[in-house]
């Protein structure tokens, strides 16, 4: 490569979408957020604490916490454990723990889990400097919006190629949220996004292993590191999303600029957040719901089924189509097995349902052998259809799509509080769990957001 070509690649694009996104992230005024966006953010944060408290007990979380502690303690608390680490290590451990159960929230526009890279960095920062609840919420909305817009600009092809979007684009969201809370200016924030892009990594081939949540923990930690380095003056490409040999050029089929103008008459991306009520990959949820309906209203039993067909968007086949799962983790990424569980009346919301024993269950495996999974063309990536051909010749089917945000937010919040109680109370105790939930819903009025991490540790 000649000097002229090198220099041309280093020339910044004054209309860079990366720079525009960074500038918006750190400069959007305090009146830009609030109201509905903050309400949805509070629901997402409540759900994050629920799954992280439960996930803190998972083996991978214990491994990470013990390894990180070998490097010493620090000011940033771990959720679900009476321990504190450096900010980067706390973000790593809390981020991985929040994704350990694959029970965390989703946004279809991102094809990933937007909240898990964000809250760990905000908690870590709040444990080291004064952060109000309002600033915490604002930074969350900024990080969330950044993830969704960046994901849309590089397109679904990024995910379809095998990249784990929660880990890759999540790094940018963590950097943007950190930049907001640490007080970076627009140029520093653009460099932070560039430094985040330089670290963005994560593969879908790791689904069903401990590496999947580990990748999310790294996204949180790397995003926070990017913002801290940019604050000290470290530079990077400030057009890292769209430049030649940038993120889009190397990890997707192209780049589509999007105007950075959230808010106003348009809802923020967080207002389209989707929550999980089954402890498995989100793309199994529509088939699970369809199977539950077949059992509930049609009286379909596994013994009566001659042949079962599961139809999903063809892109789902690269995500959660493990045909014969051998472990509880793999069950979470098996359409056949999770549908068989639903048809057998097993509680797919129960964390204890996803065990190695369940993976080896003879009855579930037998129904799996009578099941065909078909990928179809469909506008919705989250649709699922289950068709049962019964031994008496009857054919029944149900179709569901869990990719539609809730229209009744109070009902959603009630359902999330139930989930939070089930997952959080065993770790914190019912009284402390109730106090934490109450503080989350009054976060906008709190002077010190570090109270959240304090309450999230067992007494």
CSV table of C-alpha atoms in Angstrom, one decimal:
chain,number,residue,atom,x,y,z
A,1,UNK,CA,0.0,0.0,0.0
A,2,UNK,CA,1.4,3.4,-1.0
A,3,UNK,CA,1.7,6.5,1.2
A,4,UNK,CA,-1.1,8.3,-0.6
A,5,UNK,CA,-3.5,5.4,-0.1
A,6,UNK,CA,-2.6,5.2,3.6
A,7,UNK,CA,-3.1,9.0,4.0
A,8,UNK,CA,-6.5,8.8,2.2
A,9,UNK,CA,-7.7,6.1,4.6
A,10,UNK,CA,-6.7,8.3,7.5
A,11,UNK,CA,-8.6,11.3,6.3
A,12,UNK,CA,-11.7,11.7,8.5
A,13,UNK,CA,-15.1,12.0,6.8
A,14,UNK,CA,-16.6,15.2,8.1
A,15,UNK,CA,-20.1,13.6,7.7
A,16,UNK,CA,-19.1,10.4,9.5
A,17,UNK,CA,-22.1,8.5,10.9
A,18,UNK,CA,-19.7,7.2,13.6
A,19,UNK,CA,-18.9,10.8,14.7
A,20,UNK,CA,-22.5,11.9,14.5
A,21,UNK,CA,-23.5,9.0,16.7
A,22,UNK,CA,-20.8,9.8,19.2
A,23,UNK,CA,-21.7,13.5,19.2
A,24,UNK,CA,-25.3,12.7,19.9
A,25,UNK,CA,-24.5,10.2,22.6
A,26,UNK,CA,-22.6,12.7,24.8
A,27,UNK,CA,-24.5,15.9,23.9
A,28,UNK,CA,-28.2,15.0,23.9
A,29,UNK,CA,-29.6,17.3,26.6
A,30,UNK,CA,-31.2,16.1,29.8
A,31,UNK,CA,-34.6,17.0,28.5
A,32,UNK,CA,-34.2,14.6,25.6
A,33,UNK,CA,-35.0,11.6,27.7
A,34,UNK,CA,-37.3,10.7,30.5
A,35,UNK,CA,-41.0,9.7,30.5
A,36,UNK,CA,-41.6,6.6,28.5
A,37,UNK,CA,-38.0,5.9,27.6
A,38,UNK,CA,-37.0,6.0,31.3
A,39,UNK,CA,-40.0,3.7,32.2
A,40,UNK,CA,-38.8,1.1,29.7
A,41,UNK,CA,-35.2,1.5,30.8
A,42,UNK,CA,-36.3,0.8,34.4
A,43,UNK,CA,-38.0,-2.4,33.3
A,44,UNK,CA,-34.9,-3.4,31.4
A,45,UNK,CA,-32.7,-2.7,34.4
A,46,UNK,CA,-35.0,-4.7,36.7
A,47,UNK,CA,-34.9,-7.6,34.4
A,48,UNK,CA,-31.1,-7.3,34.2
A,49,UNK,CA,-30.7,-7.6,38.0
A,50,UNK,CA,-33.1,-10.6,38.0
A,51,UNK,CA,-31.1,-12.6,35.5
A,52,UNK,CA,-27.7,-11.4,36.9
A,53,UNK,CA,-28.5,-12.3,40.5
A,54,UNK,CA,-29.4,-15.8,39.4
A,55,UNK,CA,-26.6,-16.0,36.9
A,56,UNK,CA,-24.0,-15.0,39.6
A,57,UNK,CA,-24.4,-18.6,40.9
A,58,UNK,CA,-23.5,-20.2,37.6
A,59,UNK,CA,-20.1,-22.0,37.3
A,60,UNK,CA,-18.7,-19.7,34.6
A,61,UNK,CA,-19.5,-16.7,36.9
A,62,UNK,CA,-17.7,-18.3,39.8
A,63,UNK,CA,-14.7,-19.1,37.6
A,64,UNK,CA,-14.5,-15.5,36.3
A,65,UNK,CA,-14.9,-14.0,39.7
A,66,UNK,CA,-12.3,-16.2,41.3
A,67,UNK,CA,-9.8,-15.5,38.4
A,68,UNK,CA,-10.4,-11.8,38.5
A,69,UNK,CA,-10.0,-11.7,42.3
A,70,UNK,CA,-6.5,-13.1,41.9
A,71,UNK,CA,-5.6,-9.7,40.5
A,72,UNK,CA,-6.9,-8.0,43.6
A,73,UNK,CA,-10.0,-6.2,44.8
A,74,UNK,CA,-11.3,-2.8,43.9
A,75,UNK,CA,-14.2,-0.4,44.3
A,76,UNK,CA,-16.8,-1.9,41.9
A,77,UNK,CA,-19.2,-4.4,43.5
A,78,UNK,CA,-20.2,-7.7,42.1
A,79,UNK,CA,-23.9,-8.5,41.8
A,80,UNK,CA,-25.0,-11.4,43.9
A,81,UNK,CA,-21.7,-11.8,45.7
A,82,UNK,CA,-20.1,-9.9,48.7
A,83,UNK,CA,-17.1,-9.0,46.7
A,84,UNK,CA,-15.7,-6.0,44.8
A,85,UNK,CA,-13.1,-5.8,42.0
A,86,UNK,CA,-11.6,-3.2,39.7
A,87,UNK,CA,-14.1,-1.5,37.4
A,88,UNK,CA,-13.0,-3.4,34.3
A,89,UNK,CA,-13.1,-6.8,36.1
A,90,UNK,CA,-16.4,-6.0,37.7
A,91,UNK,CA,-17.9,-5.1,34.3
A,92,UNK,CA,-16.5,-8.4,32.9
A,93,UNK,CA,-17.9,-10.6,35.7
A,94,UNK,CA,-21.2,-8.9,36.0
A,95,UNK,CA,-21.6,-8.8,32.2
A,96,UNK,CA,-20.9,-12.5,31.9
A,97,UNK,CA,-23.2,-13.4,34.8
A,98,UNK,CA,-26.1,-11.4,33.3
A,99,UNK,CA,-25.9,-13.5,30.1
A,100,UNK,CA,-25.0,-16.8,31.8
A,101,UNK,CA,-28.6,-18.1,31.8
A,102,UNK,CA,-29.5,-16.7,28.4
A,103,UNK,CA,-32.6,-15.3,30.1
A,104,UNK,CA,-31.9,-11.6,29.4
A,105,UNK,CA,-33.8,-9.2,27.2
A,106,UNK,CA,-33.8,-8.8,23.4
A,107,UNK,CA,-34.3,-6.3,20.6
A,108,UNK,CA,-35.1,-7.6,17.2
A,109,UNK,CA,-33.7,-4.6,15.5
A,110,UNK,CA,-30.3,-5.5,16.9
A,111,UNK,CA,-30.6,-9.3,16.7
A,112,UNK,CA,-29.1,-9.4,20.1
A,113,UNK,CA,-29.4,-8.6,23.8
A,114,UNK,CA,-29.0,-4.9,24.4
A,115,UNK,CA,-29.0,-4.5,28.1
A,116,UNK,CA,-26.3,-6.9,29.2
A,117,UNK,CA,-23.3,-4.9,28.0
A,118,UNK,CA,-24.7,-1.7,29.4
A,119,UNK,CA,-25.7,-2.0,33.1
A,120,UNK,CA,-22.4,-3.6,34.2
A,121,UNK,CA,-20.4,-0.5,33.0
A,122,UNK,CA,-22.9,2.0,34.5
A,123,UNK,CA,-22.8,0.2,37.9
A,124,UNK,CA,-18.9,0.1,37.8
A,125,UNK,CA,-18.7,3.8,37.1
A,126,UNK,CA,-21.3,4.6,39.7
A,127,UNK,CA,-19.2,2.8,42.3
A,128,UNK,CA,-16.3,5.0,41.6
A,129,UNK,CA,-17.7,8.5,41.2
A,130,UNK,CA,-20.9,10.4,42.0
A,131,UNK,CA,-23.7,9.4,39.6
A,132,UNK,CA,-27.3,10.4,40.0
A,133,UNK,CA,-30.1,8.0,39.1
A,134,UNK,CA,-31.2,10.4,36.3
A,135,UNK,CA,-27.7,10.4,34.8
A,136,UNK,CA,-27.6,6.6,35.1
A,137,UNK,CA,-30.9,6.2,33.1
A,138,UNK,CA,-29.8,8.8,30.5
A,139,UNK,CA,-26.6,6.9,29.9
A,140,UNK,CA,-28.5,3.6,29.6
A,141,UNK,CA,-30.8,5.1,27.0
A,142,UNK,CA,-27.8,6.4,25.1
A,143,UNK,CA,-26.0,3.1,25.1
A,144,UNK,CA,-29.1,1.2,24.1
A,145,UNK,CA,-29.8,3.6,21.2
A,146,UNK,CA,-26.2,3.4,20.0
A,147,UNK,CA,-26.4,-0.4,19.9
A,148,UNK,CA,-29.6,-0.4,17.8
A,149,UNK,CA,-28.5,2.3,15.4
A,150,UNK,CA,-25.0,0.8,14.9
A,151,UNK,CA,-26.6,-2.7,14.3
A,152,UNK,CA,-29.0,-1.3,11.8
A,153,UNK,CA,-26.3,0.6,9.9
A,154,UNK,CA,-24.2,-2.6,9.4
A,155,UNK,CA,-27.3,-4.7,8.8
A,156,UNK,CA,-28.4,-8.3,9.6
A,157,UNK,CA,-25.7,-9.7,7.4
A,158,UNK,CA,-23.3,-9.2,10.3
A,159,UNK,CA,-25.2,-11.6,12.4
A,160,UNK,CA,-25.9,-14.0,9.5
A,161,UNK,CA,-22.2,-14.2,8.9
A,162,UNK,CA,-21.7,-15.7,12.3
A,163,UNK,CA,-20.9,-12.7,14.5
A,164,UNK,CA,-22.4,-12.5,18.0
A,165,UNK,CA,-24.0,-9.1,17.8
A,166,UNK,CA,-24.5,-8.8,21.5
A,167,UNK,CA,-20.7,-9.1,21.9
A,168,UNK,CA,-19.6,-7.0,18.9
A,169,UNK,CA,-22.1,-4.2,18.8
A,170,UNK,CA,-22.5,-4.4,22.5
A,171,UNK,CA,-19.0,-3.2,22.9
A,172,UNK,CA,-20.0,0.0,21.1
A,173,UNK,CA,-23.1,0.4,23.3
A,174,UNK,CA,-20.9,0.0,26.4
A,175,UNK,CA,-18.4,2.5,25.1
A,176,UNK,CA,-21.2,5.1,24.4
A,177,UNK,CA,-22.9,4.6,27.8
A,178,UNK,CA,-19.5,4.9,29.5
A,179,UNK,CA,-18.6,8.0,27.5
A,180,UNK,CA,-21.9,9.7,28.5
A,181,UNK,CA,-21.4,8.9,32.2
A,182,UNK,CA,-17.7,9.8,32.3
A,183,UNK,CA,-18.3,13.1,30.6
A,184,UNK,CA,-16.4,12.7,27.3
A,185,UNK,CA,-16.7,15.3,24.7
A,186,UNK,CA,-17.8,14.5,21.1
A,187,UNK,CA,-14.3,14.0,19.7
A,188,UNK,CA,-13.3,11.8,22.7
A,189,UNK,CA,-16.5,9.8,22.3
A,190,UNK,CA,-15.8,9.2,18.6
A,191,UNK,CA,-12.4,7.9,19.5
A,192,UNK,CA,-14.0,5.7,22.2
A,193,UNK,CA,-16.3,4.2,19.5
A,194,UNK,CA,-13.3,3.6,17.3
A,195,UNK,CA,-11.4,1.9,20.2
A,196,UNK,CA,-14.5,-0.2,20.9
A,197,UNK,CA,-14.7,-1.3,17.2
A,198,UNK,CA,-11.0,-2.3,17.5
A,199,UNK,CA,-12.0,-4.7,20.3
A,200,UNK,CA,-15.4,-5.9,19.0
A,201,UNK,CA,-15.4,-9.7,18.8
A,202,UNK,CA,-17.6,-12.7,19.5
A,203,UNK,CA,-18.8,-15.7,17.5
A,204,UNK,CA,-22.2,-17.5,17.2
A,205,UNK,CA,-20.3,-20.7,16.9
A,206,UNK,CA,-19.8,-20.4,20.7
A,207,UNK,CA,-23.5,-20.6,21.4
A,208,UNK,CA,-24.3,-23.4,23.8
A,209,UNK,CA,-20.9,-23.0,25.7
A,210,UNK,CA,-19.6,-20.8,28.5
A,211,UNK,CA,-17.9,-18.7,25.9
A,212,UNK,CA,-21.1,-17.1,24.8
A,213,UNK,CA,-21.7,-15.2,28.1
A,214,UNK,CA,-17.9,-14.6,28.4
A,215,UNK,CA,-18.0,-12.7,25.2
A,216,UNK,CA,-20.7,-10.4,26.6
A,217,UNK,CA,-18.6,-9.8,29.7
A,218,UNK,CA,-15.7,-8.8,27.5
A,219,UNK,CA,-18.0,-6.5,25.5
A,220,UNK,CA,-18.9,-4.6,28.7
A,221,UNK,CA,-15.3,-4.5,30.0
A,222,UNK,CA,-13.9,-3.5,26.6
A,223,UNK,CA,-16.4,-0.8,26.1
A,224,UNK,CA,-15.6,0.7,29.4
A,225,UNK,CA,-11.9,0.5,28.7
A,226,UNK,CA,-12.4,2.2,25.4
A,227,UNK,CA,-14.1,5.2,27.0
A,228,UNK,CA,-11.5,5.5,29.8
A,229,UNK,CA,-8.7,5.4,27.3
A,230,UNK,CA,-10.3,8.0,25.1
A,231,UNK,CA,-10.8,10.2,28.1
A,232,UNK,CA,-7.1,10.2,28.6
A,233,UNK,CA,-6.4,11.1,25.0
A,234,UNK,CA,-6.0,7.8,23.2
A,235,UNK,CA,-7.1,8.1,19.6
A,236,UNK,CA,-8.6,5.8,17.0
A,237,UNK,CA,-10.4,6.0,13.7
A,238,UNK,CA,-13.4,8.3,14.3
A,239,UNK,CA,-15.2,6.8,11.3
A,240,UNK,CA,-14.6,3.2,12.4
A,241,UNK,CA,-18.1,1.9,11.5
A,242,UNK,CA,-18.1,3.0,7.9
A,243,UNK,CA,-14.5,3.5,6.8
A,244,UNK,CA,-12.5,1.3,4.4
A,245,UNK,CA,-11.6,-1.9,6.2
A,246,UNK,CA,-13.8,-0.8,9.1
A,247,UNK,CA,-16.4,-2.8,11.0
A,248,UNK,CA,-19.0,-2.8,8.2
A,249,UNK,CA,-16.6,-3.5,5.4
A,250,UNK,CA,-15.0,-6.4,7.2
A,251,UNK,CA,-17.9,-7.9,9.1
A,252,UNK,CA,-21.0,-7.3,7.0
A,253,UNK,CA,-22.3,-7.0,3.4
A,254,UNK,CA,-22.3,-3.2,3.5
A,255,UNK,CA,-23.1,0.0,5.4
A,256,UNK,CA,-26.3,2.1,5.4
A,257,UNK,CA,-26.0,5.5,7.1
A,258,UNK,CA,-28.9,6.4,9.4
A,259,UNK,CA,-29.8,9.8,10.6
A,260,UNK,CA,-29.0,10.2,14.2
A,261,UNK,CA,-32.2,11.8,15.4
A,262,UNK,CA,-33.9,9.6,18.1
A,263,UNK,CA,-36.6,11.0,20.3
A,264,UNK,CA,-39.0,13.7,19.4
A,265,UNK,CA,-42.1,12.1,17.8
A,266,UNK,CA,-40.3,8.8,17.3
A,267,UNK,CA,-39.9,6.3,20.2
A,268,UNK,CA,-36.5,5.5,21.5
A,269,UNK,CA,-35.2,2.0,20.7
A,270,UNK,CA,-35.6,0.9,24.3
A,271,UNK,CA,-39.4,1.3,23.9
A,272,UNK,CA,-39.3,-1.7,21.6
A,273,UNK,CA,-37.5,-3.9,24.1
A,274,UNK,CA,-38.5,-7.6,24.4
A,275,UNK,CA,-38.3,-9.6,27.5
A,276,UNK,CA,-37.8,-13.3,28.0
A,277,UNK,CA,-40.2,-15.5,29.9
A,278,UNK,CA,-38.5,-18.8,28.9
A,279,UNK,CA,-34.9,-19.5,30.0
A,280,UNK,CA,-33.7,-20.4,26.5
A,281,UNK,CA,-32.5,-18.7,23.3
A,282,UNK,CA,-35.1,-16.1,22.3
A,283,UNK,CA,-35.6,-17.6,18.8
A,284,UNK,CA,-37.0,-20.8,20.5
A,285,UNK,CA,-39.7,-18.7,22.2
A,286,UNK,CA,-42.3,-18.5,19.4
A,287,UNK,CA,-42.2,-22.3,18.8
A,288,UNK,CA,-42.4,-22.9,22.5
A,289,UNK,CA,-45.5,-20.6,22.8
A,290,UNK,CA,-47.0,-22.4,19.8
A,291,UNK,CA,-46.4,-25.8,21.3
A,292,UNK,CA,-47.8,-24.7,24.7
A,293,UNK,CA,-50.9,-23.6,22.9
A,294,UNK,CA,-51.2,-26.9,21.1
A,295,UNK,CA,-51.1,-28.7,24.4
A,296,UNK,CA,-53.4,-26.2,26.3
A,297,UNK,CA,-56.2,-25.7,23.8
A,298,UNK,CA,-55.9,-28.7,21.4
A,299,UNK,CA,-55.0,-31.3,24.0
A,300,UNK,CA,-52.0,-32.5,22.0
A,301,UNK,CA,-49.9,-35.0,23.8
A,302,UNK,CA,-46.4,-36.3,22.7
A,303,UNK,CA,-47.7,-39.8,22.6
A,304,UNK,CA,-50.3,-38.9,20.0
A,305,UNK,CA,-47.9,-37.3,17.6
A,306,UNK,CA,-46.8,-39.2,14.5
A,307,UNK,CA,-44.7,-36.3,13.1
A,308,UNK,CA,-44.0,-32.8,14.3
A,309,UNK,CA,-42.8,-29.9,12.1
A,310,UNK,CA,-41.3,-26.7,13.4
A,311,UNK,CA,-41.2,-23.8,10.9
A,312,UNK,CA,-39.0,-20.8,11.7
A,313,UNK,CA,-37.3,-18.0,9.7
A,314,UNK,CA,-34.5,-19.6,7.8
A,315,UNK,CA,-31.9,-17.5,9.6
A,316,UNK,CA,-32.9,-19.1,12.9
A,317,UNK,CA,-31.3,-22.4,11.7
A,318,UNK,CA,-27.8,-21.0,12.4
A,319,UNK,CA,-28.7,-20.0,15.9
A,320,UNK,CA,-30.6,-22.6,17.9
A,321,UNK,CA,-31.0,-25.7,15.9
A,322,UNK,CA,-28.8,-28.2,17.9
A,323,UNK,CA,-30.5,-31.4,16.8
A,324,UNK,CA,-29.3,-33.7,19.7
A,325,UNK,CA,-28.3,-31.6,22.7
A,326,UNK,CA,-25.9,-33.3,25.1
A,327,UNK,CA,-25.9,-30.7,27.9
A,328,UNK,CA,-28.3,-28.4,29.6
A,329,UNK,CA,-26.6,-25.4,27.9
A,330,UNK,CA,-27.1,-26.9,24.5
A,331,UNK,CA,-30.8,-27.6,25.3
A,332,UNK,CA,-31.3,-23.8,25.4
A,333,UNK,CA,-30.3,-23.7,21.7
A,334,UNK,CA,-32.3,-26.7,20.5
A,335,UNK,CA,-35.7,-26.0,18.8
A,336,UNK,CA,-36.5,-29.7,18.9
A,337,UNK,CA,-35.8,-30.2,22.6
A,338,UNK,CA,-37.4,-27.0,23.9
A,339,UNK,CA,-40.6,-27.7,21.9
A,340,UNK,CA,-40.6,-31.2,23.2
A,341,UNK,CA,-40.3,-29.8,26.7
A,342,UNK,CA,-43.3,-27.5,26.1
A,343,UNK,CA,-45.4,-30.4,24.7
A,344,UNK,CA,-44.6,-32.5,27.7
A,345,UNK,CA,-45.7,-29.8,30.1
A,346,UNK,CA,-42.3,-28.9,31.5
A,347,UNK,CA,-41.8,-25.4,32.7
A,348,UNK,CA,-39.5,-23.7,30.2
A,349,UNK,CA,-39.3,-20.7,32.5
A,350,UNK,CA,-37.7,-22.8,35.2
A,351,UNK,CA,-33.9,-22.4,35.5
A,352,UNK,CA,-33.7,-25.9,36.9
A,353,UNK,CA,-35.3,-27.4,33.7
A,354,UNK,CA,-32.1,-27.0,31.6
A,355,UNK,CA,-30.0,-29.8,32.9
A,356,UNK,CA,-27.7,-32.5,31.4
A,357,UNK,CA,-30.3,-35.0,32.6
A,358,UNK,CA,-33.1,-33.2,30.6
A,359,UNK,CA,-30.8,-33.2,27.5
A,360,UNK,CA,-30.6,-37.0,27.8
A,361,UNK,CA,-34.2,-37.6,28.6
A,362,UNK,CA,-35.4,-40.6,26.5
A,363,UNK,CA,-38.9,-39.3,25.9
A,364,UNK,CA,-37.8,-35.8,24.8
A,365,UNK,CA,-35.2,-37.4,22.5
A,366,UNK,CA,-37.8,-39.7,21.0
A,367,UNK,CA,-40.1,-36.8,20.1
A,368,UNK,CA,-37.1,-35.0,18.7
A,369,UNK,CA,-36.5,-37.9,16.3
A,370,UNK,CA,-40.1,-37.5,15.1
A,371,UNK,CA,-39.5,-33.7,14.6
A,372,UNK,CA,-38.5,-31.9,11.4
A,373,UNK,CA,-37.2,-28.3,11.6
A,374,UNK,CA,-37.8,-26.2,8.4
A,375,UNK,CA,-36.4,-22.8,7.7
A,376,UNK,CA,-38.8,-20.6,5.6
A,377,UNK,CA,-38.8,-17.1,4.1
A,378,UNK,CA,-40.6,-14.8,6.4
A,379,UNK,CA,-40.5,-11.0,7.1
A,380,UNK,CA,-40.3,-11.8,10.8
A,381,UNK,CA,-37.1,-13.2,12.2
A,382,UNK,CA,-38.9,-14.3,15.4
A,383,UNK,CA,-41.9,-16.2,14.1
A,384,UNK,CA,-42.5,-19.8,14.9
A,385,UNK,CA,-45.1,-22.4,13.7
A,386,UNK,CA,-45.6,-25.9,15.1
A,387,UNK,CA,-47.6,-28.4,13.1
A,388,UNK,CA,-48.5,-31.8,14.7
A,389,UNK,CA,-49.6,-34.7,12.5
A,390,UNK,CA,-51.4,-37.0,14.9
A,391,UNK,CA,-51.6,-40.8,14.7
A,392,UNK,CA,-55.3,-40.6,14.1
A,393,UNK,CA,-54.7,-38.6,11.0
A,394,UNK,CA,-55.6,-35.2,12.5
A,395,UNK,CA,-53.3,-32.3,11.7
A,396,UNK,CA,-53.2,-29.2,14.0
A,397,UNK,CA,-50.9,-26.2,14.0
A,398,UNK,CA,-50.3,-23.0,15.9
A,399,UNK,CA,-48.3,-19.9,15.0
A,400,UNK,CA,-46.8,-17.4,17.3
A,401,UNK,CA,-44.5,-14.4,17.1
A,402,UNK,CA,-42.9,-13.1,20.3
A,403,UNK,CA,-41.1,-10.3,18.5
A,404,UNK,CA,-43.9,-7.7,19.2
A,405,UNK,CA,-43.2,-5.3,22.1
A,406,UNK,CA,-45.8,-5.2,24.9
A,407,UNK,CA,-48.6,-2.7,24.4
A,408,UNK,CA,-49.6,-2.9,28.1
A,409,UNK,CA,-46.5,-1.8,30.0
A,410,UNK,CA,-48.1,-2.1,33.5
A,411,UNK,CA,-48.9,-5.7,32.7
A,412,UNK,CA,-45.4,-6.2,31.5
A,413,UNK,CA,-43.9,-4.7,34.6
A,414,UNK,CA,-46.1,-7.0,36.8
A,415,UNK,CA,-44.8,-10.0,34.9
A,416,UNK,CA,-41.2,-8.8,35.2
A,417,UNK,CA,-41.6,-8.3,39.0
A,418,UNK,CA,-42.8,-11.9,39.2
A,419,UNK,CA,-39.7,-13.0,37.3
A,420,UNK,CA,-37.5,-10.8,39.5
A,421,UNK,CA,-38.9,-12.3,42.7
A,422,UNK,CA,-38.4,-15.9,41.4
A,423,UNK,CA,-34.8,-15.2,40.4
A,424,UNK,CA,-33.6,-12.5,42.8
A,425,UNK,CA,-35.2,-13.4,46.2
A,426,UNK,CA,-33.3,-16.7,46.6
A,427,UNK,CA,-30.0,-14.7,46.4
A,428,UNK,CA,-30.9,-11.6,48.3
A,429,UNK,CA,-33.8,-12.6,50.4
A,430,UNK,CA,-37.3,-11.3,49.7
A,431,UNK,CA,-37.1,-8.1,51.8
A,432,UNK,CA,-33.8,-6.9,50.2
A,433,UNK,CA,-35.1,-8.0,46.7
A,434,UNK,CA,-38.2,-5.9,47.2
A,435,UNK,CA,-36.2,-2.9,48.2
A,436,UNK,CA,-33.9,-3.2,45.2
A,437,UNK,CA,-36.9,-3.4,42.9
A,438,UNK,CA,-38.4,-0.3,44.5
A,439,UNK,CA,-35.2,1.7,44.1
A,440,UNK,CA,-35.0,0.8,40.4
A,441,UNK,CA,-38.5,2.2,39.8
A,442,UNK,CA,-37.5,5.4,41.6
A,443,UNK,CA,-34.1,5.7,40.0
A,444,UNK,CA,-34.8,8.9,38.3
A,445,UNK,CA,-35.2,10.6,41.7
A,446,UNK,CA,-32.1,9.0,43.4
A,447,UNK,CA,-29.1,11.1,44.1
A,448,UNK,CA,-26.7,8.2,44.3
A,449,UNK,CA,-27.1,5.4,41.8
A,450,UNK,CA,-24.5,3.2,43.6
A,451,UNK,CA,-27.2,2.2,46.0
A,452,UNK,CA,-28.3,-0.3,43.3
A,453,UNK,CA,-25.0,-2.3,43.4
A,454,UNK,CA,-25.0,-2.1,47.3
A,455,UNK,CA,-28.5,-3.6,47.5
A,456,UNK,CA,-27.6,-6.2,44.9
A,457,UNK,CA,-25.1,-7.8,47.3
A,458,UNK,CA,-26.3,-10.4,49.9
A,459,UNK,CA,-26.4,-9.1,53.5
